[in-house]
Tab-separated table of C-alpha atoms in Angstrom:
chain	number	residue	atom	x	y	z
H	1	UNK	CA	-5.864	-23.530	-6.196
H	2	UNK	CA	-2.966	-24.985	-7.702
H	3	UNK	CA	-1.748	-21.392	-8.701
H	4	UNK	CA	-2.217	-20.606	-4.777
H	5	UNK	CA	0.137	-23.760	-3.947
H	6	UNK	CA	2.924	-22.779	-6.158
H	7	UNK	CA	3.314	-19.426	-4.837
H	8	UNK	CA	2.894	-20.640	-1.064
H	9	UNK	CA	5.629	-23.403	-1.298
H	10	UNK	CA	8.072	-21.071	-3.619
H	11	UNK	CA	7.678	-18.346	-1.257
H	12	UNK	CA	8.199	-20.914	2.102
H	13	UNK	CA	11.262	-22.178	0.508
H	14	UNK	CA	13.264	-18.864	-0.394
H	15	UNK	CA	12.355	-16.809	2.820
H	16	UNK	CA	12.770	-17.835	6.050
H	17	UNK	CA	12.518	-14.167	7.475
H	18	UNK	CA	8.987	-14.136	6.144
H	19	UNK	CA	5.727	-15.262	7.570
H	20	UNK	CA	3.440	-16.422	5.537
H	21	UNK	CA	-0.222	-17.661	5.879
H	22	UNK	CA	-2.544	-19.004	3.251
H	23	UNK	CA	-5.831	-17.862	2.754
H	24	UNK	CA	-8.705	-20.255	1.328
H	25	UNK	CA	-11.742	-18.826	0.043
H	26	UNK	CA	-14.587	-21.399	-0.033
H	27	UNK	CA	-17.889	-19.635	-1.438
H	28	UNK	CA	-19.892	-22.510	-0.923
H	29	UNK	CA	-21.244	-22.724	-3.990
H	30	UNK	CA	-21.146	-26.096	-4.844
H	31	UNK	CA	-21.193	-29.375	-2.606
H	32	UNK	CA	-17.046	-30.232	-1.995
H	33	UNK	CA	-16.376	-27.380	-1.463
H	34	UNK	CA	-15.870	-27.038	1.953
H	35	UNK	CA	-13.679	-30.230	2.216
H	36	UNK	CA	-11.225	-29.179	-0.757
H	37	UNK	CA	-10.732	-26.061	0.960
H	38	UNK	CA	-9.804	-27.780	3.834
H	39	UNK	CA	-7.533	-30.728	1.930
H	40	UNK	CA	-5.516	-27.477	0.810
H	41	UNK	CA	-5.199	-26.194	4.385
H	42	UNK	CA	-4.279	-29.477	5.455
H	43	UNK	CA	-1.803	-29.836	2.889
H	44	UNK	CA	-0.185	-25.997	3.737
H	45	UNK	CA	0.051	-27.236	7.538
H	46	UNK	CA	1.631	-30.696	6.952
H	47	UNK	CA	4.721	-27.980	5.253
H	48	UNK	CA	4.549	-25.781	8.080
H	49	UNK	CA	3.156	-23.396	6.841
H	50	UNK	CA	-0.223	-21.710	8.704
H	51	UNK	CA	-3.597	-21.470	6.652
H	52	UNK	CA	-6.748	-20.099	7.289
H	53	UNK	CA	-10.563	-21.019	5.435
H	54	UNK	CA	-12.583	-18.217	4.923
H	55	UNK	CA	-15.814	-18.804	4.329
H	56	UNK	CA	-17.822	-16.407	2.140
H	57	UNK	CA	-21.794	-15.983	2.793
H	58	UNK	CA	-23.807	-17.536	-0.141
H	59	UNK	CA	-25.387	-14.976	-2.431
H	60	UNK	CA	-28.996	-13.703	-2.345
H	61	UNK	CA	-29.503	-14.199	-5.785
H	62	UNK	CA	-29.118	-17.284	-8.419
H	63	UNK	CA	-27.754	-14.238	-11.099
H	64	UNK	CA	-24.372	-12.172	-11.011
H	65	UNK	CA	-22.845	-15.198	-9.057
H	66	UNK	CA	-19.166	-14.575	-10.695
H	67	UNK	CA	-19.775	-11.099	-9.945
H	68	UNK	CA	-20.804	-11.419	-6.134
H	69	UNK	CA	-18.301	-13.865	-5.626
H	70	UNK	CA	-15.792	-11.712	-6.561
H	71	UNK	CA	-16.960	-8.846	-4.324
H	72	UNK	CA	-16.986	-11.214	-1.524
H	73	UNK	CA	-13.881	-12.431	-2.063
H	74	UNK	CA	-12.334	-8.697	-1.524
H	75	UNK	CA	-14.195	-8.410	1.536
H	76	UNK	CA	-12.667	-11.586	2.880
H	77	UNK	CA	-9.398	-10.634	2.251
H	78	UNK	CA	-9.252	-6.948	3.055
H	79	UNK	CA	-11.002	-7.694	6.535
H	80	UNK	CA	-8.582	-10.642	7.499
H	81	UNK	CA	-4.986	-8.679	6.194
H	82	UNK	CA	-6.482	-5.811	8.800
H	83	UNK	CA	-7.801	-7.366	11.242
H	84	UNK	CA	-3.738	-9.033	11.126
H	85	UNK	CA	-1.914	-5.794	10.366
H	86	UNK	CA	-0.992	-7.332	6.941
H	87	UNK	CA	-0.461	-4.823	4.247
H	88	UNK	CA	0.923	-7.114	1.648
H	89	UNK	CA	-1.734	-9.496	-0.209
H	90	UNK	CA	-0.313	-11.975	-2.668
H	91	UNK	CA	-2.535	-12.895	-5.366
H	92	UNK	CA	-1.795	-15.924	-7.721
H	93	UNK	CA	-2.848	-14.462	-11.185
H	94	UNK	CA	-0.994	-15.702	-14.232
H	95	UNK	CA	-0.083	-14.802	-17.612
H	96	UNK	CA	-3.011	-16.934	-18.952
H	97	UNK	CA	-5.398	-15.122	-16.494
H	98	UNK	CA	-4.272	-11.826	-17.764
H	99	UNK	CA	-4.575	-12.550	-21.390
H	100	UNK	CA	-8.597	-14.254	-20.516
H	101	UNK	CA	-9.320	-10.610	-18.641
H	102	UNK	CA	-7.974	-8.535	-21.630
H	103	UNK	CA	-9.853	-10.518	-23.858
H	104	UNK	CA	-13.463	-10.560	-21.926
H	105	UNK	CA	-12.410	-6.479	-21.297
H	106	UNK	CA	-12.418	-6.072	-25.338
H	107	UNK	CA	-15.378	-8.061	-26.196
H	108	UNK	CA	-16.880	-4.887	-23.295
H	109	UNK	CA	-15.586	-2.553	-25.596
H	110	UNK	CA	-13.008	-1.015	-23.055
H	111	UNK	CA	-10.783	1.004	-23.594
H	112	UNK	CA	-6.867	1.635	-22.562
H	113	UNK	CA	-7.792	1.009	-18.713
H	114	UNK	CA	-9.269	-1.334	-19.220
H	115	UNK	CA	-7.250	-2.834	-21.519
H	116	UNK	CA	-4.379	-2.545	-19.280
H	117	UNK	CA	-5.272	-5.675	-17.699
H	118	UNK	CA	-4.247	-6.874	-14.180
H	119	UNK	CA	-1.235	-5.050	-12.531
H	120	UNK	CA	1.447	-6.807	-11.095
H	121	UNK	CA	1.700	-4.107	-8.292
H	122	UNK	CA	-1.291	-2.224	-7.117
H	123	UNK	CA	-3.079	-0.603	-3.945
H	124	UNK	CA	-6.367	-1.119	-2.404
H	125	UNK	CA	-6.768	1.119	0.774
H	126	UNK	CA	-3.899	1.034	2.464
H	127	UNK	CA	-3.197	-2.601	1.441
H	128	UNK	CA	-0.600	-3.417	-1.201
H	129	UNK	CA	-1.951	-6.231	-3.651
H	130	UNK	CA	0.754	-8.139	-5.349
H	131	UNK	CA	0.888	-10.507	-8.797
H	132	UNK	CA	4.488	-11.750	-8.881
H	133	UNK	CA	2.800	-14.814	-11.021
H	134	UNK	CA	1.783	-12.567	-13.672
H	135	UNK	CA	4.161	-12.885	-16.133
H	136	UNK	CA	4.183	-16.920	-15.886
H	137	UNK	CA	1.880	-19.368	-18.022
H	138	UNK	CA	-0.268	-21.526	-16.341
H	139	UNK	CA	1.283	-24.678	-17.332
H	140	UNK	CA	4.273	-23.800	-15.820
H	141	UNK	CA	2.798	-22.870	-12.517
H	142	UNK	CA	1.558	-26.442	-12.505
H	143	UNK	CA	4.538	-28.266	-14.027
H	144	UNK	CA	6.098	-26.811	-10.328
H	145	UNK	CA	3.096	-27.968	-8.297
H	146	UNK	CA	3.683	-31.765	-9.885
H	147	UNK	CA	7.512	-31.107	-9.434
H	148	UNK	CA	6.883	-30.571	-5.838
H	149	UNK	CA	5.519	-33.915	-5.258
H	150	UNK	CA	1.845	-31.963	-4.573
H	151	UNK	CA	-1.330	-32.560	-5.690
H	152	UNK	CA	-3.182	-29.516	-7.090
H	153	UNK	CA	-6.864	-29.322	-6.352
H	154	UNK	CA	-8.925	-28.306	-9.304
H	155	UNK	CA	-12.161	-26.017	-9.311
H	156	UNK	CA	-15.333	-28.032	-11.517
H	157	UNK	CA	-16.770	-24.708	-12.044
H	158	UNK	CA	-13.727	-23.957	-14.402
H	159	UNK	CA	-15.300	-25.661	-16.850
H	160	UNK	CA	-18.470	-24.017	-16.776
H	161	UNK	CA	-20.239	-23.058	-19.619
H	162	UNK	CA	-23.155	-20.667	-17.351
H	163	UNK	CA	-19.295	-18.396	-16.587
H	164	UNK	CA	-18.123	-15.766	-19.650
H	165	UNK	CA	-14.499	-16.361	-18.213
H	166	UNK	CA	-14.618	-20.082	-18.869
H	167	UNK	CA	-16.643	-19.545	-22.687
H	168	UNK	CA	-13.860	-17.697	-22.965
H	169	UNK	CA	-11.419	-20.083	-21.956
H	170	UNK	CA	-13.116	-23.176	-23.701
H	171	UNK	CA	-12.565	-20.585	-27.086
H	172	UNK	CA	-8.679	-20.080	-26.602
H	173	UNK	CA	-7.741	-22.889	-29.169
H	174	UNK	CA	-10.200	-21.335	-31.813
H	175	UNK	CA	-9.512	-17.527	-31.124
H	176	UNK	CA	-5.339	-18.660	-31.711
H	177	UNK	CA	-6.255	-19.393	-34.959
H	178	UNK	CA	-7.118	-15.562	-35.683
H	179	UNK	CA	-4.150	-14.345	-33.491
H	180	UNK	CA	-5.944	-13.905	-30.401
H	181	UNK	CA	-3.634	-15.928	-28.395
H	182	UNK	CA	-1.651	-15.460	-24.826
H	183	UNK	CA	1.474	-13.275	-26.333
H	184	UNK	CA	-0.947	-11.170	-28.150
H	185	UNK	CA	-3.279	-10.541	-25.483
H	186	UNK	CA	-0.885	-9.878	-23.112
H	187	UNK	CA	1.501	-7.885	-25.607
H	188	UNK	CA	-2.062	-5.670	-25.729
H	189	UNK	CA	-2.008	-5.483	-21.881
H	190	UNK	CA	1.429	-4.278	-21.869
H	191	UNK	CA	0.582	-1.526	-24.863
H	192	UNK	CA	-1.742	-0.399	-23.293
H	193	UNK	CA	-0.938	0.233	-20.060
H	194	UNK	CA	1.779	2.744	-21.640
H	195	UNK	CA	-1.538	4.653	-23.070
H	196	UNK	CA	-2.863	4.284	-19.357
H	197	UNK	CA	-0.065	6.004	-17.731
H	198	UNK	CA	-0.758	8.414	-19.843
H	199	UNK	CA	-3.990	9.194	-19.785
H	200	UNK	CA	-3.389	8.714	-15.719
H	201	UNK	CA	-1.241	12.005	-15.648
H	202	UNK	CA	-3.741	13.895	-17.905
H	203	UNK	CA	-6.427	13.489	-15.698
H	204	UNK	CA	-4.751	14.181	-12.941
H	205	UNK	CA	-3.730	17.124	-13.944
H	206	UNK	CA	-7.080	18.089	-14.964
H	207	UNK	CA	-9.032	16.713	-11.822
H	208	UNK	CA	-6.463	19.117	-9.368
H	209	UNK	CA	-7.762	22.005	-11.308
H	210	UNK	CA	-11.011	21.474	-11.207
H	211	UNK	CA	-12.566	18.742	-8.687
H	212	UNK	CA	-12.661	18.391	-5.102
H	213	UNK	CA	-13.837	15.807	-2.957
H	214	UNK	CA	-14.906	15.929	0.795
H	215	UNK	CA	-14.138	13.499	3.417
H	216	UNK	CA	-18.061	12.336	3.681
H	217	UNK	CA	-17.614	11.275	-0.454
H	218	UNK	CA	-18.766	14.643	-1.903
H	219	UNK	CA	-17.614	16.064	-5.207
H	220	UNK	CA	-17.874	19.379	-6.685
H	221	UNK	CA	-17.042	20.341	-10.341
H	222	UNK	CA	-15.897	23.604	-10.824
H	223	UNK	CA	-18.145	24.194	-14.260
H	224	UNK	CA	-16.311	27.093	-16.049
H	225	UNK	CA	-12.403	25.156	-15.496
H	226	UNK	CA	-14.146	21.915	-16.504
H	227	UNK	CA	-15.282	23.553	-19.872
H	228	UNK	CA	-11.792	24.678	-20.606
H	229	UNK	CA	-10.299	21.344	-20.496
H	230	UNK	CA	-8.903	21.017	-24.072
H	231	UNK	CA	-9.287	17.723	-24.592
H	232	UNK	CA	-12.843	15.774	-24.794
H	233	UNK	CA	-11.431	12.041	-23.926
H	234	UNK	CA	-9.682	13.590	-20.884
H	235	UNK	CA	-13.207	15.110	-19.784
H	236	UNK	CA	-15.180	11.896	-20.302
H	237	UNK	CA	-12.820	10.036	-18.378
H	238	UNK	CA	-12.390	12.447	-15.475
H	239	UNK	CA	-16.436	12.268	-15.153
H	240	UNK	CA	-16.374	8.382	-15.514
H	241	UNK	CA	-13.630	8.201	-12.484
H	242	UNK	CA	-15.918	10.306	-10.270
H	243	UNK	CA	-18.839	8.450	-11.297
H	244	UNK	CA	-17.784	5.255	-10.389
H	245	UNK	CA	-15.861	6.759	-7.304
H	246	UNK	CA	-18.587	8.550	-5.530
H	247	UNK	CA	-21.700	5.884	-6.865
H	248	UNK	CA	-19.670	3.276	-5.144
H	249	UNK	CA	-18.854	0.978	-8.106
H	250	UNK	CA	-16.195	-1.808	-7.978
H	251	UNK	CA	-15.471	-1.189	-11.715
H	252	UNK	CA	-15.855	1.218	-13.983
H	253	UNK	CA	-18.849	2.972	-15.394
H	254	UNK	CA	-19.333	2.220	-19.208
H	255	UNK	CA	-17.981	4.704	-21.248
H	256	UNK	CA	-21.366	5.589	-22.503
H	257	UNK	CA	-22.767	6.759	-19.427
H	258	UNK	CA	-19.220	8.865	-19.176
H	259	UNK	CA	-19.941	10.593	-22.529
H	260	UNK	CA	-23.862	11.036	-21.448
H	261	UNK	CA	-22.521	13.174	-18.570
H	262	UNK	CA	-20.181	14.760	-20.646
H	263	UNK	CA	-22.621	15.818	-22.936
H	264	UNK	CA	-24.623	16.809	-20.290
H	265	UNK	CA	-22.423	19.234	-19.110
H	266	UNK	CA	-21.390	20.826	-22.276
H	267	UNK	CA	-24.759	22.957	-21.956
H	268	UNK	CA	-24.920	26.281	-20.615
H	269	UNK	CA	-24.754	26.432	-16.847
H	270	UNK	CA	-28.307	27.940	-16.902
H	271	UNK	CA	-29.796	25.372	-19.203
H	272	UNK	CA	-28.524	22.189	-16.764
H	273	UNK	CA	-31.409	20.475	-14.623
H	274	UNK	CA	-30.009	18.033	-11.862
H	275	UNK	CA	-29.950	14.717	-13.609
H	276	UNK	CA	-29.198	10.908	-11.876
H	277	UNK	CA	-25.821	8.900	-13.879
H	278	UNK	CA	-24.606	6.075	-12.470
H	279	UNK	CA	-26.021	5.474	-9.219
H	280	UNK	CA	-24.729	9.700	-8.650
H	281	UNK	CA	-27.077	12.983	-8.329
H	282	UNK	CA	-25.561	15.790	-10.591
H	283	UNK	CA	-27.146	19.340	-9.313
H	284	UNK	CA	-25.920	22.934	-10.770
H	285	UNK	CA	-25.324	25.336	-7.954
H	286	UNK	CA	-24.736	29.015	-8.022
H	287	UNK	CA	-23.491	30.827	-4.962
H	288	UNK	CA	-20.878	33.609	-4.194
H	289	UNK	CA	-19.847	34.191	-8.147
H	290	UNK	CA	-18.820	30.439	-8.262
H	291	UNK	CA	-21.063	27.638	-10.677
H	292	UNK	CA	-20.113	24.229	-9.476
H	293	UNK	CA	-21.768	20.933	-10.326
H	294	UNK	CA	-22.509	19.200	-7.051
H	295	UNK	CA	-21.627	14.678	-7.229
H	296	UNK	CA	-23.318	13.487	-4.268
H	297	UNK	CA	-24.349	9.340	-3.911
H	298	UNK	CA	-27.838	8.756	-4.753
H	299	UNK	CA	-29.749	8.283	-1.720
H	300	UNK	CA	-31.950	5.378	-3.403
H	301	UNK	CA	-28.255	3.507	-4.395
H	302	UNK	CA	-27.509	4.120	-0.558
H	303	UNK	CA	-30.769	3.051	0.916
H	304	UNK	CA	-30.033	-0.878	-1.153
H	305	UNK	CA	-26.398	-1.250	-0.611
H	306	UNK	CA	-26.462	-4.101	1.641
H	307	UNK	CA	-26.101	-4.895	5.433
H	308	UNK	CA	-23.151	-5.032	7.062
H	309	UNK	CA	-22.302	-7.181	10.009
H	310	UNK	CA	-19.096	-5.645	11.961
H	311	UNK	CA	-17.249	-8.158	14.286
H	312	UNK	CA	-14.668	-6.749	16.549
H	313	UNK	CA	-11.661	-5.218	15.183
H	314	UNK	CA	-12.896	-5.806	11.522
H	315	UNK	CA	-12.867	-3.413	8.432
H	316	UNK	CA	-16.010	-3.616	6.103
H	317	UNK	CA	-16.210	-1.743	3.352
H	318	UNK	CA	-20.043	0.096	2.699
H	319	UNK	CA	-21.709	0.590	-0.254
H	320	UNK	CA	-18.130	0.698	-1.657
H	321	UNK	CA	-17.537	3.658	-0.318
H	322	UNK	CA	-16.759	4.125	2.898
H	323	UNK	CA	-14.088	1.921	5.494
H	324	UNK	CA	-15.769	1.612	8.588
H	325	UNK	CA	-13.893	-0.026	11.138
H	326	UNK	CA	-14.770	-1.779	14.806
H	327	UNK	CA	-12.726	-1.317	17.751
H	328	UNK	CA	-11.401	-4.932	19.413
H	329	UNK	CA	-14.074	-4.482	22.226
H	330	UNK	CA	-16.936	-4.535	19.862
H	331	UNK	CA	-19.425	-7.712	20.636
H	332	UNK	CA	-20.043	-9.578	18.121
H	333	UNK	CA	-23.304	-10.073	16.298
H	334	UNK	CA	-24.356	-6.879	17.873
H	335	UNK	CA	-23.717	-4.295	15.191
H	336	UNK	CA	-24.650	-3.698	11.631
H	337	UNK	CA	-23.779	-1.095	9.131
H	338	UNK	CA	-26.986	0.659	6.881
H	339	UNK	CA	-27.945	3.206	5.028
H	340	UNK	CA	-28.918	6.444	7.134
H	341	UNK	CA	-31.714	6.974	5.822
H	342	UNK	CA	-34.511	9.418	7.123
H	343	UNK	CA	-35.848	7.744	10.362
H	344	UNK	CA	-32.392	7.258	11.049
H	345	UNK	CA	-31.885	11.270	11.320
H	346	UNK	CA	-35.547	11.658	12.722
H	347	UNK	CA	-34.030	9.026	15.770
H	348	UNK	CA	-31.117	10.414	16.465
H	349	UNK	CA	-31.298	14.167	15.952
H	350	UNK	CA	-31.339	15.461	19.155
H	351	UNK	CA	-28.051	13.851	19.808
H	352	UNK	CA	-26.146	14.606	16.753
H	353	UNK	CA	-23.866	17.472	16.497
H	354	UNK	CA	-24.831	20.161	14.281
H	355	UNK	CA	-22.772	20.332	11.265
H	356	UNK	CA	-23.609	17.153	10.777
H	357	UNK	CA	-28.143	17.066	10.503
H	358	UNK	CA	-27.491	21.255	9.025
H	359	UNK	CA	-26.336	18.616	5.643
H	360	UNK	CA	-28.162	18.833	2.899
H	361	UNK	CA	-30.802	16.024	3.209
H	362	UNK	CA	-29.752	13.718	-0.380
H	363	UNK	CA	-26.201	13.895	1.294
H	364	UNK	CA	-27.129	12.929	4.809
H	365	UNK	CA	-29.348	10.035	3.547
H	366	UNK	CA	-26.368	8.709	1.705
H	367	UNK	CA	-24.115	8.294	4.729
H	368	UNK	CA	-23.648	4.281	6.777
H	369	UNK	CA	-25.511	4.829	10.079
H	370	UNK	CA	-24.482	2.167	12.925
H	371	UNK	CA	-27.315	-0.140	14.599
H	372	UNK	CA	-27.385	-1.868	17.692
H	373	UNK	CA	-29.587	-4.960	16.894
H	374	UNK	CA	-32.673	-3.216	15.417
H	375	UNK	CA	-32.208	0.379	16.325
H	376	UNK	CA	-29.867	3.146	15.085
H	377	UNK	CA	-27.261	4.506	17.253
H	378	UNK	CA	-25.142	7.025	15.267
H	379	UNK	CA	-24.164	7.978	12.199
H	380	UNK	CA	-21.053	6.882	11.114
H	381	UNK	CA	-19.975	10.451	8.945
H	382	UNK	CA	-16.088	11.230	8.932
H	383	UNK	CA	-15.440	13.500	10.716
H	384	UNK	CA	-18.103	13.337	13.295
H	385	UNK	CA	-17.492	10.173	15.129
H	386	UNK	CA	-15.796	11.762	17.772
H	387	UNK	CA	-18.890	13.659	18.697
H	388	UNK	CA	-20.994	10.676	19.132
H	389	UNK	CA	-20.968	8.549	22.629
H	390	UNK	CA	-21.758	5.692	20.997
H	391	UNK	CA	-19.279	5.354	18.236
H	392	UNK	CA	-16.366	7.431	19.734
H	393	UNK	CA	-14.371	4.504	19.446
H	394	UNK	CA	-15.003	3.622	16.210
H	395	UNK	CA	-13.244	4.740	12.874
H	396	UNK	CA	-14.820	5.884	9.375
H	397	UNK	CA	-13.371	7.186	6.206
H	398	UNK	CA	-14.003	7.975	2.359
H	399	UNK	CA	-12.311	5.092	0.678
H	400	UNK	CA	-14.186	3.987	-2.619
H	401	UNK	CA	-13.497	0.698	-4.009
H	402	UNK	CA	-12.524	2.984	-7.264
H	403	UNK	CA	-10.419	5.923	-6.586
H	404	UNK	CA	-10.705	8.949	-8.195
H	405	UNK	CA	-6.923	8.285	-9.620
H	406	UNK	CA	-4.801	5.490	-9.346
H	407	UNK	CA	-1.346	4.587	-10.337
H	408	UNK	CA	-0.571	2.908	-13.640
């Protein structure tokens, strides 16, 4: 949090055509939380500048916590910037944070992606994420905080052992030894992010020639333009991007399961048997002269992403796939965002238009249906909303957590 203070009082100092509000996360993971969150807040307000505590829902499960905390921590932020008609989120990175996520990204075995590291500009939805810390060292950051007459707050769970990023940490003095320091690590990130770039354009290139994907989060793989694609690393990255684009992941797939789906497709188009990768149904179909490969969610990964509660004006994110947003008027408490799965469509049939139940069923059963308390009442499909009464009002679109392509 000290990271988060430097960056709120530099900014409050420098701009006064700016308005700027902090935003606490407090997972509520440990006891003390809660009240060092709100020390911090206090702290922002005494400096006039306006905070708000967001508190994230404790996780189901004792395992993944660095993981789920993470995800919740997007979901925080992305609601609260739209439910404000923010589009700029500052994030407090550092250098040292950079060179700690290279590091845990190589002991993965990624590779130039992932490698790249953090960016100091990026995009999530329509939301422009900023890291104008990311080039500074962390002792810096808090030389300013002490400078500044403040008192940084400090996270315990920093300096736990149960966390890969703080083994990590706890390592730095040893890994220096070898080399593995901060200017190496980072001197990586900036290497290969060049190697990013261009891999970036590559598939790019190669995805406009050959894959399309539909507003409901559909892909299609033209077979005979994917085979000509020269080069093999372009064609196991393409298939990784749609992997982890249409199964809804918030990173990317390991490259192994990328290669097993390349190697999948390198058979004939006769030979190929629909096959389940990463969370994603793969299908052959033949029609009209044309052999695609059909990417639709699988309807089992649908069926456990988890339940959504939309308050009014908000934008949740489902399954990590689709931005689903509540008009102002929405009561709260009242709705919830699931999976549609089949006694959805066996409820609401009659009243749905027809393009939308003439789907094939694996693609309509991995769609976010919209329930009033307990029951169903509409499916929220792109496209479609319009033709609902009950969710006329209410906005839906394909936007994965991982984009098909993304600047470098």
């Amino acid at each position: 949090r000290s990271v988060l203070l430097a960056l709120l009082h530099a900014c409050a100092q420098n701009r006064s055509d700016v308005t700027i509000t902090g935003l606490v996360v407090d997972h509520g993971l440990r006891s003390g939380s809660a009240d060092e969150a709100a020390q911090v807040a206090a702290t922002w307000r005494q400096r006039g500048v306006a905070v708000e505590v967001l508190t994230s829902p404790k996780p189901h499960t004792s395992s993944a916590i660095e993981e789920h905390a993470r995800h919740a921590r997007w979901a925080l932020l992305e609601a609260w910037c739209h439910r404000h008609g923010v589009c700029h989120l500052f994030l407090g990175h550092h250098r040292d944070d950079q060179a700690e996520t290279v590091l845990m990204r190589m002991a993965k075995g990624s590779g130039p992606v992932g490698l790249a590291g953090m960016a100091a500009v990026s995009h999530r939805g329509a939301m422009r994420v900023l890291r104008p810390l990311l080039n500074t060292d962390r002792a810096a950051i808090e030389a300013t905080v002490v400078a500044r007459g403040l008192k940084p707050v400090t996270d315990p769970t920093n300096a736990d052992p149960q966390y890969l990023r703080n083994r990590m940490r706890q390592a730095a003095p040893m890994l220096a030894e070898i080399g593995l320091n901060t200017d190496s690590l980072c001197q990586t990130a900036a290497t290969q992010r060049v190697v990013a770039q261009k891999l970036e354009r590559e598939m790019a290139l190669a995805a406009a020639n050959c894959v399309i994907i539909d507003g409901l989060g559909a892909g299609r793989i033209d077979y005979h333009r994917f085979a000509a694609i020269p080069d093999q690393g372009t064609k196991t990255g393409l298939l990784g991007r749609l992997l982890a684009s249409l199964g809804g992941h918030h990173y990317p797939v390991r490259r192994a399961l990328s290669e097993r789906a390349a190697q999948w497709l390198t058979q004939g188009f006769q030979a190929l048997k629909p096959i389940t990768l990463g969370g994603c149904l793969l299908s052959p179909q033949a029609q009209g002269g044309r052999h695609d490969v059909t990417v639709w969610r699988e309807p089992a990964g649908a069926k456990g992403a988890e339940m959504l509660a939309v308050k009014p004006g908000d934008m949740v994110r489902w399954d990590g796939r689709f931005a689903i947003t509540a008009p102002s008027d929405t009561r709260a408490g009242d709705y919830t965002v699931r999976a549609a799965n089949q006694a959805v469509w066996s409820a609401l049939r009659p009243a749905l238009p027809d393009g939308l139940v003439d789907l094939p069923a694996r693609l309509r059963w991995s769609l976010p249906a919209l329930y009033r308390a307990h029951e169903p009442v509409a499916v929220l499909a792109p496209g479609y909303l319009a033709q609902q009464a009950d969710c006329d009002s209410w906005s839906a679109s394909f936007a994965p957590s991982l984009p098909m392509l993304r600047p470098y």
